[in-house]
């Protein structure tokens, strides 16, 4: 079995894709609504925010860091951008909204990068610090009050693709397109540019990368800045989907998204992971939840099952460590 | 397991090793007390001190539960939900299965809750030790799983209405000190003993500073790892008991916001993110300072959220100052 796996070189993405396909086939056979266009579109609509977060986070993980603060950063972006747009810019538009969100998000990410690079603090500590700092300040300045009165352009959902389906119609909305753009951009940078390769190199061996002339501050600035940018975009999309801005709505999302990205093959040591893997990691958990929902399992059991899947995945992907040393050596 | 590992002299040296951290944390504590007693009216009142010592133990016990894995070079993200599950077990046993057993039911239910906490930690330890996956991941998976178990069992609701005994534990005093505070100080003293005066404690420090050397020196690394997470789970379970007693109810997700603050407190008190360093005493002192800052700001009319922001800023500043001296492995 192990030999077969290593010979075919499926990689984490292949295995994930296989599991998702197998799950989908089972769900298509056992439920009548899983394979409907409506359900698949809904799945994409609902997961677009998480996927945007995930492709940002995978960059940081590949660069050998970790970030806990991105969901809070997204909430800060929502609030700052919305307040700016409503109070000083007279409503604004989509273009302005996205640009501002990217800008504020990137700034927050660069703040993390600055602390990590300039003061050489470990990324997990910095981001736990900024998590508390951002969250505390956000709640202090907003007083925990939500913004319901968001501009019209953000309030009304934009259908991209409207296809007739069994019940009414199946619609794919604007956030799905934004997600696709962010996924493609991140993939392009990581997989098709020299700089992207340098990010991988830096993640697997910072010292070797530094000695071969990779500029460390650029890597740090890009990784955390890009996650900040993604978080900004994701924050705007989340506000668009739920049609309001709630200061603590995204808090608590960071750890499950981290788990999904790791499920997609990124490691905490850096140097490994891919955009496709991150997307598949989020989708796997989404398909599982969607399937449980369609099968009529109580929603209270979802998290338990998702947690169990994560534990099993961690255990099986490291199965090699359970084998005796001699067998392990052969496969290295 | 050679004899020199555990000689009293080396334990003494190791205790002496935290002088700097203890001094820094004492200075911070004294500074914050002086600062707020000058600025915040009513800070030095007995009411304020008793409310501070009521709030500290939950966060304190959870931070102790976080400290041990950090010393070993890991992290346990499941402490808050381990506490929840332990609390749920106890509440459920008191109201359900053991309801007819009279006064004996309470200690039995508390024991069961602690056992469940320790068992959750034990399982994390087994996976970390035998699978070799990163503790952050394993405990993250366990966290999501335990939260799910709690949600499934309670259906999102809570269990409330504990017998009188819990109220006595939660809000009672013994010689003028709140009982939760005594529990916390007792746990801290116990942990201090284990970490500084036993072979297990020494192995945990050793594992944290150099896993490979530890393995080569004949220490059973797997067993040490399992012990680390079992201790962590047990302490988290104790935190669950205190939370149950103080609020007279248990709800999944209660105390969830403490998670990152426990990590913050450990790093603030000099625990090394790469493992091997971190002491109980500075952590206790550091936690007291955090509590003083929160209470003082509260008395000055600022919100709890501003205190959270100050804690975050504090962590960043302290780490920026400390980082040049930290050993990176």
Short mmCIF file of C-alpha atoms in Angstrom, two decimals, chain A residues 129-130 132-133, chain B residues 264 268 307-319:
data_model
loop_
_atom_site.label_atom_id
_atom_site.label_comp_id
_atom_site.label_asym_id
_atom_site.label_seq_id
_atom_site.Cartn_x
_atom_site.Cartn_y
_atom_site.Cartn_z
CA UNK A 129 0.04 39.90 20.26
CA UNK A 130 -1.54 41.63 17.29
CA UNK A 132 -5.20 40.86 21.10
CA UNK A 133 -4.13 44.34 20.07
CA UNK B 264 0.43 35.35 25.81
CA UNK B 268 5.28 37.20 28.71
CA UNK B 307 -7.08 45.99 28.55
CA UNK B 308 -6.93 43.19 25.96
CA UNK B 309 -5.32 45.59 23.51
CA UNK B 310 -2.81 46.69 26.16
CA UNK B 311 -1.98 43.04 26.88
CA UNK B 312 -1.30 42.46 23.19
CA UNK B 313 0.89 45.55 22.91
CA UNK B 314 2.66 44.52 26.10
CA UNK B 315 3.47 41.08 24.74
CA UNK B 316 4.93 42.56 21.57
CA UNK B 317 7.05 45.08 23.46
CA UNK B 318 8.31 42.54 26.00
CA UNK B 319 9.17 40.03 23.28
#
